[in-house]
Amino acid sequence: MYHSRMKKVLEKLKEEDFKKKVLLKESAFSRKQNMTFEDMVKFMIRDNKKSTSNELIDYFKLTNNIENTISKQAYSEQRQNISYEVFNLLNEEFVEDFYNEGNYKSFHGYIIIGVDGTNVEIPNNSKLKEIFGIAKGNKNSKNPPAKASASGFYDCLNNIMLFSEIYKYNEDEKYFLINNIDRLIELMNGKKLLLIFDRGYVCTELLILLSQKGIKYVFRCPNNTFNEIKNVKSNDEIINILVTKSKTNKFKFLNSQEYVNTEIQTRLVSITLDTGEIEYLMTNLDEKEIKYDEMKDLYFKRWNIEKSFEILKNKLQIENIGARTENGVKQEFYACILLYNFLEDIKNQMNNDLSNNKDNKYQYKINMNTLVGTLKTNLIEIINSNSEKLDEKIDNLYNQIKRNLIAIKPNRKNPRNKSRTSNKHRINHRNSF
């Protein structure tokens, strides 16, 4: 169950060996303090994006320790002693525990992983501009806004952000993939992986690299990506791509000389969209594994990673960052990723319960807005509850969320909004470190 998994993950904070891994200063939290290392990490996960002073008062009320509330200055000072890696390590614990339980969805035995990136607004100060960069097209501005990029590996069937990274703005998203592919393989511990990519990722080097790693792929690719695409005669066939010297000149990670004049054998599938457009999908899945009729549905499962970024930005406000240092920005970013996984774990469990109810006119799903607000309000009480009170807390949480369900009405479509808007969090003075 999600609540036991959440508690199990956060129990790591009590372990001295774990604490040593993530403390930037050995003597930090060695003396008795009003806000312990465990409190500090839980506080950052719960962050409701209000002022730090009000957040601290709320936290100490929830932990029945209001007389020992600390100042935001003391909080900021202590927080700088914790590496952002604490949230990545906790997320790895969550992911491992989820899959070890064995009750997860797969597609023909594969974990379907969407790979994608997005841009992230960060506080606009000179130090962060130097570290992460500035928004494209604003270099001639007197004060161009600071910006970062982020990418993630996302389980599209189980709605879990397996691993993510925030890095320098406008860096090639393929670098995230190549730099972290071995970490993904280790994290997933021998499971069959199928990575799905949108346009912009497909290239000769990745086709070779993923096949060498034993990973299956599906790339959406423009019809001018490779010359060989122009010669296809059917909507599903095997093609051989010649690796020329000009292609190997673009290699960043593989020994280019080794592959000149070799061929890559891959499968090319063309599908017709509802609009009448033809899309090309390149894959190393053979027809025995995934039939032609399944390819369109398989590719569109990738859409869930884009929905995850929408939730992170608009529901969890991952861009509403109060920190002013690199470590602080990364703390808030990765804490939000961990909270997102907690939320999706709860949502999946509750949606499964709802789908088993056959008496309603429509199927229902959880309202994410309600879930976000309710969980943030109750998170500390849930994870700090003893076994006697836990069931009561969970029941109360479930009942609050059930009052705001959303009916799933068939054949409804929401067109994608491509319009660009101004910054959502331009003025932010929550923290000052």
Tab-separated table of N, CA and C in Angstrom, residues 103-227:
chain	number	residue	atom	x	y	z
A	103	ASN	N	3.540	-5.664	-8.038
A	103	ASN	CA	2.188	-5.369	-8.527
A	103	ASN	C	2.216	-4.133	-9.430
A	104	TYR	N	2.919	-4.253	-10.556
A	104	TYR	CA	3.032	-3.106	-11.468
A	104	TYR	C	2.586	-3.511	-12.866
A	105	LYS	N	2.226	-2.494	-13.661
A	105	LYS	CA	1.742	-2.733	-15.015
A	105	LYS	C	2.914	-2.789	-15.986
A	106	SER	N	2.770	-3.625	-17.012
A	106	SER	CA	3.773	-3.685	-18.067
A	106	SER	C	3.067	-3.925	-19.394
A	107	PHE	N	3.808	-3.814	-20.468
A	107	PHE	CA	3.262	-3.998	-21.818
A	107	PHE	C	4.079	-5.096	-22.498
A	108	HIS	N	3.450	-6.268	-22.644
A	108	HIS	CA	4.168	-7.433	-23.182
A	108	HIS	C	5.457	-7.701	-22.400
A	109	GLY	N	5.391	-7.472	-21.103
A	109	GLY	CA	6.543	-7.730	-20.242
A	109	GLY	C	7.525	-6.582	-20.143
A	110	TYR	N	7.305	-5.494	-20.890
A	110	TYR	CA	8.222	-4.351	-20.882
A	110	TYR	C	7.723	-3.241	-19.956
A	111	ILE	N	8.670	-2.594	-19.264
A	111	ILE	CA	8.381	-1.336	-18.582
A	111	ILE	C	8.459	-0.240	-19.643
A	112	ILE	N	7.356	0.474	-19.879
A	112	ILE	CA	7.307	1.507	-20.915
A	112	ILE	C	7.810	2.815	-20.328
A	113	ILE	N	8.954	3.294	-20.821
A	113	ILE	CA	9.595	4.478	-20.253
A	113	ILE	C	9.598	5.610	-21.270
A	114	GLY	N	8.908	6.688	-20.942
A	114	GLY	CA	8.949	7.893	-21.760
A	114	GLY	C	10.179	8.709	-21.396
A	115	VAL	N	10.837	9.246	-22.400
A	115	VAL	CA	12.005	10.105	-22.183
A	115	VAL	C	11.701	11.463	-22.794
A	116	ASP	N	11.796	12.496	-21.990
A	116	ASP	CA	11.483	13.833	-22.508
A	116	ASP	C	12.110	14.881	-21.605
A	117	GLY	N	12.089	16.118	-22.072
A	117	GLY	CA	12.635	17.218	-21.299
A	117	GLY	C	11.719	18.424	-21.324
A	118	THR	N	12.026	19.385	-20.480
A	118	THR	CA	11.253	20.618	-20.402
A	118	THR	C	12.167	21.719	-19.894
A	119	ASN	N	11.723	22.957	-20.010
A	119	ASN	CA	12.450	24.088	-19.440
A	119	ASN	C	11.820	24.489	-18.117
A	120	VAL	N	12.655	24.974	-17.208
A	120	VAL	CA	12.208	25.268	-15.845
A	120	VAL	C	12.598	26.696	-15.476
A	121	GLU	N	11.633	27.454	-14.999
A	121	GLU	CA	11.922	28.788	-14.479
A	121	GLU	C	12.602	28.677	-13.118
A	122	ILE	N	13.621	29.470	-12.902
A	122	ILE	CA	14.314	29.492	-11.611
A	122	ILE	C	14.491	30.952	-11.179
A	123	PRO	N	14.799	31.197	-9.899
A	123	PRO	CA	14.962	32.578	-9.438
A	123	PRO	C	15.994	33.335	-10.266
A	124	ASN	N	15.708	34.595	-10.476
A	124	ASN	CA	16.482	35.398	-11.425
A	124	ASN	C	17.613	36.139	-10.718
A	125	ASN	N	18.699	35.416	-10.372
A	125	ASN	CA	19.853	36.111	-9.803
A	125	ASN	C	21.112	35.750	-10.579
A	126	SER	N	22.148	36.537	-10.413
A	126	SER	CA	23.355	36.416	-11.236
A	126	SER	C	24.061	35.080	-11.028
A	127	LYS	N	24.058	34.574	-9.790
A	127	LYS	CA	24.731	33.306	-9.515
A	127	LYS	C	24.060	32.150	-10.253
A	128	LEU	N	22.737	32.113	-10.225
A	128	LEU	CA	22.017	31.037	-10.893
A	128	LEU	C	22.076	31.178	-12.409
A	129	LYS	N	22.134	32.414	-12.900
A	129	LYS	CA	22.308	32.617	-14.344
A	129	LYS	C	23.638	32.026	-14.811
A	130	GLU	N	24.655	32.207	-14.005
A	130	GLU	CA	25.980	31.697	-14.353
A	130	GLU	C	25.991	30.166	-14.349
A	131	ILE	N	25.285	29.563	-13.408
A	131	ILE	CA	25.273	28.102	-13.273
A	131	ILE	C	24.365	27.448	-14.305
A	132	PHE	N	23.149	27.958	-14.449
A	132	PHE	CA	22.141	27.299	-15.287
A	132	PHE	C	21.945	27.957	-16.650
A	133	GLY	N	22.187	29.253	-16.764
A	133	GLY	CA	22.015	29.937	-18.039
A	133	GLY	C	20.823	30.878	-18.039
A	134	ILE	N	20.609	31.524	-19.193
A	134	ILE	CA	19.509	32.471	-19.341
A	134	ILE	C	18.620	32.055	-20.498
A	135	ALA	N	17.396	32.556	-20.500
A	135	ALA	CA	16.412	32.163	-21.506
A	135	ALA	C	16.866	32.559	-22.897
A	136	LYS	N	16.657	31.666	-23.830
A	136	LYS	CA	17.034	31.903	-25.220
A	136	LYS	C	16.251	33.100	-25.758
A	137	GLY	N	16.948	33.937	-26.550
A	137	GLY	CA	16.287	35.083	-27.157
A	137	GLY	C	16.284	36.310	-26.282
A	138	ASN	N	16.871	36.185	-25.052
A	138	ASN	CA	16.881	37.324	-24.133
A	138	ASN	C	18.291	37.843	-23.857
A	139	LYS	N	19.264	37.416	-24.657
A	139	LYS	CA	20.655	37.788	-24.369
A	139	LYS	C	20.899	39.289	-24.493
A	140	ASN	N	20.122	39.958	-25.319
A	140	ASN	CA	20.295	41.396	-25.494
A	140	ASN	C	19.473	42.214	-24.495
A	141	SER	N	18.692	41.516	-23.685
A	141	SER	CA	17.902	42.195	-22.666
A	141	SER	C	18.815	42.671	-21.538
A	142	LYS	N	18.427	43.747	-20.856
A	142	LYS	CA	19.222	44.256	-19.749
A	142	LYS	C	19.248	43.268	-18.588
A	143	ASN	N	18.148	42.535	-18.400
A	143	ASN	CA	18.100	41.567	-17.300
A	143	ASN	C	17.377	40.295	-17.761
A	144	PRO	N	18.014	39.491	-18.629
A	144	PRO	CA	17.370	38.278	-19.133
A	144	PRO	C	17.116	37.291	-17.997
A	145	PRO	N	15.971	36.610	-18.008
A	145	PRO	CA	15.623	35.714	-16.906
A	145	PRO	C	16.490	34.458	-16.867
A	146	ALA	N	16.785	33.996	-15.652
A	146	ALA	CA	17.497	32.727	-15.474
A	146	ALA	C	16.587	31.573	-15.864
A	147	LYS	N	17.186	30.521	-16.387
A	147	LYS	CA	16.398	29.382	-16.854
A	147	LYS	C	17.235	28.120	-16.690
A	148	ALA	N	16.565	27.003	-16.494
A	148	ALA	CA	17.233	25.698	-16.453
A	148	ALA	C	16.465	24.741	-17.348
A	149	SER	N	17.092	23.624	-17.667
A	149	SER	CA	16.408	22.553	-18.381
A	149	SER	C	16.310	21.346	-17.467
A	150	ALA	N	15.359	20.473	-17.736
A	150	ALA	CA	15.190	19.254	-16.948
A	150	ALA	C	14.726	18.130	-17.858
A	151	SER	N	15.129	16.920	-17.534
A	151	SER	CA	14.690	15.734	-18.278
A	151	SER	C	14.383	14.622	-17.302
A	152	GLY	N	13.656	13.614	-17.779
A	152	GLY	CA	13.315	12.511	-16.900
A	152	GLY	C	13.073	11.215	-17.640
A	153	PHE	N	13.258	10.101	-16.913
A	153	PHE	CA	12.812	8.776	-17.336
A	153	PHE	C	11.503	8.508	-16.598
A	154	TYR	N	10.434	8.232	-17.324
A	154	TYR	CA	9.104	8.166	-16.725
A	154	TYR	C	8.405	6.864	-17.098
A	155	ASP	N	7.963	6.108	-16.101
A	155	ASP	CA	7.174	4.893	-16.338
A	155	ASP	C	5.766	5.320	-16.732
A	156	CYS	N	5.440	5.156	-18.010
A	156	CYS	CA	4.192	5.697	-18.558
A	156	CYS	C	2.960	4.886	-18.167
A	157	LEU	N	3.114	3.671	-17.704
A	157	LEU	CA	1.965	2.861	-17.294
A	157	LEU	C	1.694	2.981	-15.803
A	158	ASN	N	2.749	3.140	-15.015
A	158	ASN	CA	2.595	3.210	-13.556
A	158	ASN	C	2.746	4.626	-13.011
A	159	ASN	N	2.977	5.592	-13.919
A	159	ASN	CA	3.033	7.013	-13.548
A	159	ASN	C	4.055	7.299	-12.452
A	160	ILE	N	5.288	6.882	-12.712
A	160	ILE	CA	6.377	7.098	-11.763
A	160	ILE	C	7.538	7.771	-12.481
A	161	MET	N	8.068	8.838	-11.900
A	161	MET	CA	9.275	9.454	-12.420
A	161	MET	C	10.453	8.672	-11.846
A	162	LEU	N	11.011	7.801	-12.675
A	162	LEU	CA	12.060	6.897	-12.208
A	162	LEU	C	13.312	7.649	-11.809
A	163	PHE	N	13.664	8.604	-12.627
A	163	PHE	CA	14.865	9.390	-12.366
A	163	PHE	C	14.764	10.672	-13.183
A	164	SER	N	15.218	11.769	-12.623
A	164	SER	CA	15.165	13.051	-13.334
A	164	SER	C	16.417	13.843	-13.029
A	165	GLU	N	16.612	14.887	-13.815
A	165	GLU	CA	17.781	15.742	-13.591
A	165	GLU	C	17.470	17.159	-14.059
A	166	ILE	N	17.922	18.128	-13.285
A	166	ILE	CA	17.849	19.531	-13.683
A	166	ILE	C	19.269	19.974	-14.007
A	167	TYR	N	19.446	20.670	-15.129
A	167	TYR	CA	20.796	20.970	-15.599
A	167	TYR	C	20.791	22.272	-16.388
A	168	LYS	N	21.925	22.576	-17.011
A	168	LYS	CA	22.114	23.860	-17.691
A	168	LYS	C	21.100	24.031	-18.809
A	169	TYR	N	20.573	25.224	-18.923
A	169	TYR	CA	19.541	25.530	-19.914
A	169	TYR	C	20.037	25.294	-21.335
A	170	ASN	N	19.169	24.687	-22.143
A	170	ASN	CA	19.403	24.463	-23.570
A	170	ASN	C	20.482	23.433	-23.878
A	171	GLU	N	20.948	22.694	-22.874
A	171	GLU	CA	21.874	21.592	-23.151
A	171	GLU	C	21.104	20.496	-23.883
A	172	ASP	N	21.762	19.804	-24.795
A	172	ASP	CA	21.127	18.772	-25.600
A	172	ASP	C	20.507	17.703	-24.695
A	173	GLU	N	19.203	17.441	-24.877
A	173	GLU	CA	18.507	16.452	-24.052
A	173	GLU	C	19.098	15.057	-24.204
A	174	LYS	N	19.740	14.792	-25.327
A	174	LYS	CA	20.329	13.467	-25.539
A	174	LYS	C	21.460	13.207	-24.550
A	175	TYR	N	22.124	14.279	-24.073
A	175	TYR	CA	23.194	14.094	-23.096
A	175	TYR	C	22.649	13.517	-21.788
A	176	PHE	N	21.466	13.985	-21.380
A	176	PHE	CA	20.847	13.432	-20.167
A	176	PHE	C	20.657	11.932	-20.321
A	177	LEU	N	20.117	11.530	-21.466
A	177	LEU	CA	19.867	10.115	-21.716
A	177	LEU	C	21.162	9.310	-21.677
A	178	ILE	N	22.153	9.742	-22.433
A	178	ILE	CA	23.387	8.965	-22.552
A	178	ILE	C	24.158	8.948	-21.231
A	179	ASN	N	24.181	10.065	-20.529
A	179	ASN	CA	24.911	10.134	-19.258
A	179	ASN	C	24.276	9.288	-18.163
A	180	ASN	N	22.969	9.021	-18.277
A	180	ASN	CA	22.257	8.357	-17.181
A	180	ASN	C	21.676	6.988	-17.542
A	181	ILE	N	21.953	6.500	-18.735
A	181	ILE	CA	21.346	5.237	-19.152
A	181	ILE	C	21.808	4.069	-18.272
A	182	ASP	N	23.075	4.058	-17.883
A	182	ASP	CA	23.562	2.975	-17.022
A	182	ASP	C	22.935	3.057	-15.637
A	183	ARG	N	22.701	4.277	-15.158
A	183	ARG	CA	22.040	4.452	-13.857
A	183	ARG	C	20.607	3.925	-13.921
A	184	LEU	N	19.928	4.154	-15.037
A	184	LEU	CA	18.572	3.638	-15.214
A	184	LEU	C	18.569	2.112	-15.221
A	185	ILE	N	19.498	1.515	-15.952
A	185	ILE	CA	19.571	0.058	-16.039
A	185	ILE	C	19.799	-0.551	-14.659
A	186	GLU	N	20.701	0.058	-13.894
A	186	GLU	CA	20.981	-0.437	-12.542
A	186	GLU	C	19.759	-0.294	-11.641
A	187	LEU	N	19.079	0.838	-11.740
A	187	LEU	CA	17.903	1.092	-10.915
A	187	LEU	C	16.799	0.078	-11.198
A	188	MET	N	16.618	-0.281	-12.470
A	188	MET	CA	15.528	-1.182	-12.854
A	188	MET	C	15.899	-2.647	-12.717
A	189	ASN	N	17.137	-2.933	-12.404
A	189	ASN	CA	17.560	-4.241	-11.906
A	189	ASN	C	17.117	-5.414	-12.793
A	190	GLY	N	17.506	-5.353	-14.071
A	190	GLY	CA	17.277	-6.488	-14.956
A	190	GLY	C	15.918	-6.552	-15.623
A	191	LYS	N	15.059	-5.586	-15.375
A	191	LYS	CA	13.736	-5.610	-16.008
A	191	LYS	C	13.836	-5.230	-17.488
A	192	LYS	N	12.898	-5.735	-18.271
A	192	LYS	CA	12.882	-5.416	-19.702
A	192	LYS	C	12.412	-3.975	-19.892
A	193	LEU	N	13.231	-3.168	-20.560
A	193	LEU	CA	12.949	-1.744	-20.712
A	193	LEU	C	12.648	-1.412	-22.160
A	194	LEU	N	11.625	-0.600	-22.359
A	194	LEU	CA	11.278	-0.093	-23.691
A	194	LEU	C	11.170	1.426	-23.585
A	195	LEU	N	12.097	2.139	-24.213
A	195	LEU	CA	12.142	3.597	-24.151
A	195	LEU	C	11.455	4.192	-25.375
A	196	ILE	N	10.586	5.192	-25.129
A	196	ILE	CA	9.839	5.840	-26.211
A	196	ILE	C	10.224	7.313	-26.262
A	197	PHE	N	10.541	7.775	-27.483
A	197	PHE	CA	11.058	9.126	-27.679
A	197	PHE	C	10.205	9.895	-28.676
A	198	ASP	N	10.096	11.198	-28.436
A	198	ASP	CA	9.471	12.090	-29.398
A	198	ASP	C	10.522	12.535	-30.412
A	199	ARG	N	10.110	13.374	-31.358
A	199	ARG	CA	11.051	13.918	-32.337
A	199	ARG	C	12.199	14.633	-31.633
A	200	GLY	N	13.332	14.679	-32.290
A	200	GLY	CA	14.470	15.401	-31.747
A	200	GLY	C	15.504	14.497	-31.105
A	201	TYR	N	15.129	13.270	-30.758
A	201	TYR	CA	16.070	12.368	-30.119
A	201	TYR	C	16.753	11.418	-31.102
A	202	VAL	N	16.059	11.025	-32.157
A	202	VAL	CA	16.587	9.973	-33.025
A	202	VAL	C	17.890	10.408	-33.694
A	203	CYS	N	18.900	9.552	-33.611
A	203	CYS	CA	20.180	9.786	-34.275
A	203	CYS	C	20.909	8.450	-34.355
A	204	THR	N	21.885	8.373	-35.221
A	204	THR	CA	22.607	7.123	-35.452
A	204	THR	C	23.264	6.609	-34.183
A	205	GLU	N	23.883	7.502	-33.412
A	205	GLU	CA	24.605	7.083	-32.211
A	205	GLU	C	23.671	6.434	-31.189
A	206	LEU	N	22.478	7.007	-31.019
A	206	LEU	CA	21.536	6.433	-30.057
A	206	LEU	C	21.003	5.080	-30.515
A	207	LEU	N	20.775	4.912	-31.802
A	207	LEU	CA	20.313	3.622	-32.317
A	207	LEU	C	21.323	2.530	-31.989
A	208	ILE	N	22.588	2.857	-32.143
A	208	ILE	CA	23.644	1.886	-31.836
A	208	ILE	C	23.750	1.650	-30.332
A	209	LEU	N	23.801	2.744	-29.582
A	209	LEU	CA	24.032	2.655	-28.133
A	209	LEU	C	22.936	1.872	-27.421
A	210	LEU	N	21.671	2.170	-27.720
A	210	LEU	CA	20.573	1.482	-27.036
A	210	LEU	C	20.562	-0.006	-27.357
A	211	SER	N	20.828	-0.356	-28.606
A	211	SER	CA	20.876	-1.773	-28.970
A	211	SER	C	22.011	-2.489	-28.245
A	212	GLN	N	23.158	-1.803	-28.103
A	212	GLN	CA	24.282	-2.394	-27.374
A	212	GLN	C	23.937	-2.630	-25.899
A	213	LYS	N	23.126	-1.751	-25.337
A	213	LYS	CA	22.739	-1.878	-23.924
A	213	LYS	C	21.612	-2.893	-23.718
A	214	GLY	N	21.090	-3.445	-24.814
A	214	GLY	CA	19.995	-4.405	-24.697
A	214	GLY	C	18.659	-3.763	-24.407
A	215	ILE	N	18.501	-2.491	-24.798
A	215	ILE	CA	17.259	-1.758	-24.528
A	215	ILE	C	16.472	-1.601	-25.816
A	216	LYS	N	15.174	-1.872	-25.734
A	216	LYS	CA	14.293	-1.670	-26.880
A	216	LYS	C	13.889	-0.197	-26.949
A	217	TYR	N	13.624	0.274	-28.153
A	217	TYR	CA	13.291	1.685	-28.340
A	217	TYR	C	12.182	1.852	-29.367
A	218	VAL	N	11.487	2.992	-29.252
A	218	VAL	CA	10.581	3.476	-30.283
A	218	VAL	C	10.855	4.966	-30.427
A	219	PHE	N	11.300	5.385	-31.615
A	219	PHE	CA	11.541	6.795	-31.908
A	219	PHE	C	10.484	7.298	-32.880
A	220	ARG	N	9.909	8.447	-32.593
A	220	ARG	CA	9.131	9.152	-33.606
A	220	ARG	C	10.114	9.970	-34.426
A	221	CYS	N	10.087	9.821	-35.740
A	221	CYS	CA	11.108	10.516	-36.528
A	221	CYS	C	10.521	11.158	-37.779
A	222	PRO	N	11.016	12.329	-38.140
A	222	PRO	CA	10.606	12.976	-39.393
A	222	PRO	C	11.034	12.124	-40.585
A	223	ASN	N	10.339	12.284	-41.705
A	223	ASN	CA	10.639	11.436	-42.859
A	223	ASN	C	11.966	11.786	-43.527
A	224	ASN	N	12.592	12.900	-43.115
A	224	ASN	CA	13.887	13.263	-43.696
A	224	ASN	C	15.053	12.946	-42.762
A	225	THR	N	14.810	12.171	-41.710
A	225	THR	CA	15.870	11.848	-40.753
A	225	THR	C	16.968	11.023	-41.409
A	226	PHE	N	16.576	9.987	-42.147
A	226	PHE	CA	17.520	9.124	-42.853
A	226	PHE	C	17.055	8.966	-44.302
A	227	ASN	N	17.994	8.911	-45.204
A	227	ASN	CA	17.652	8.745	-46.616
A	227	ASN	C	16.888	7.455	-46.870
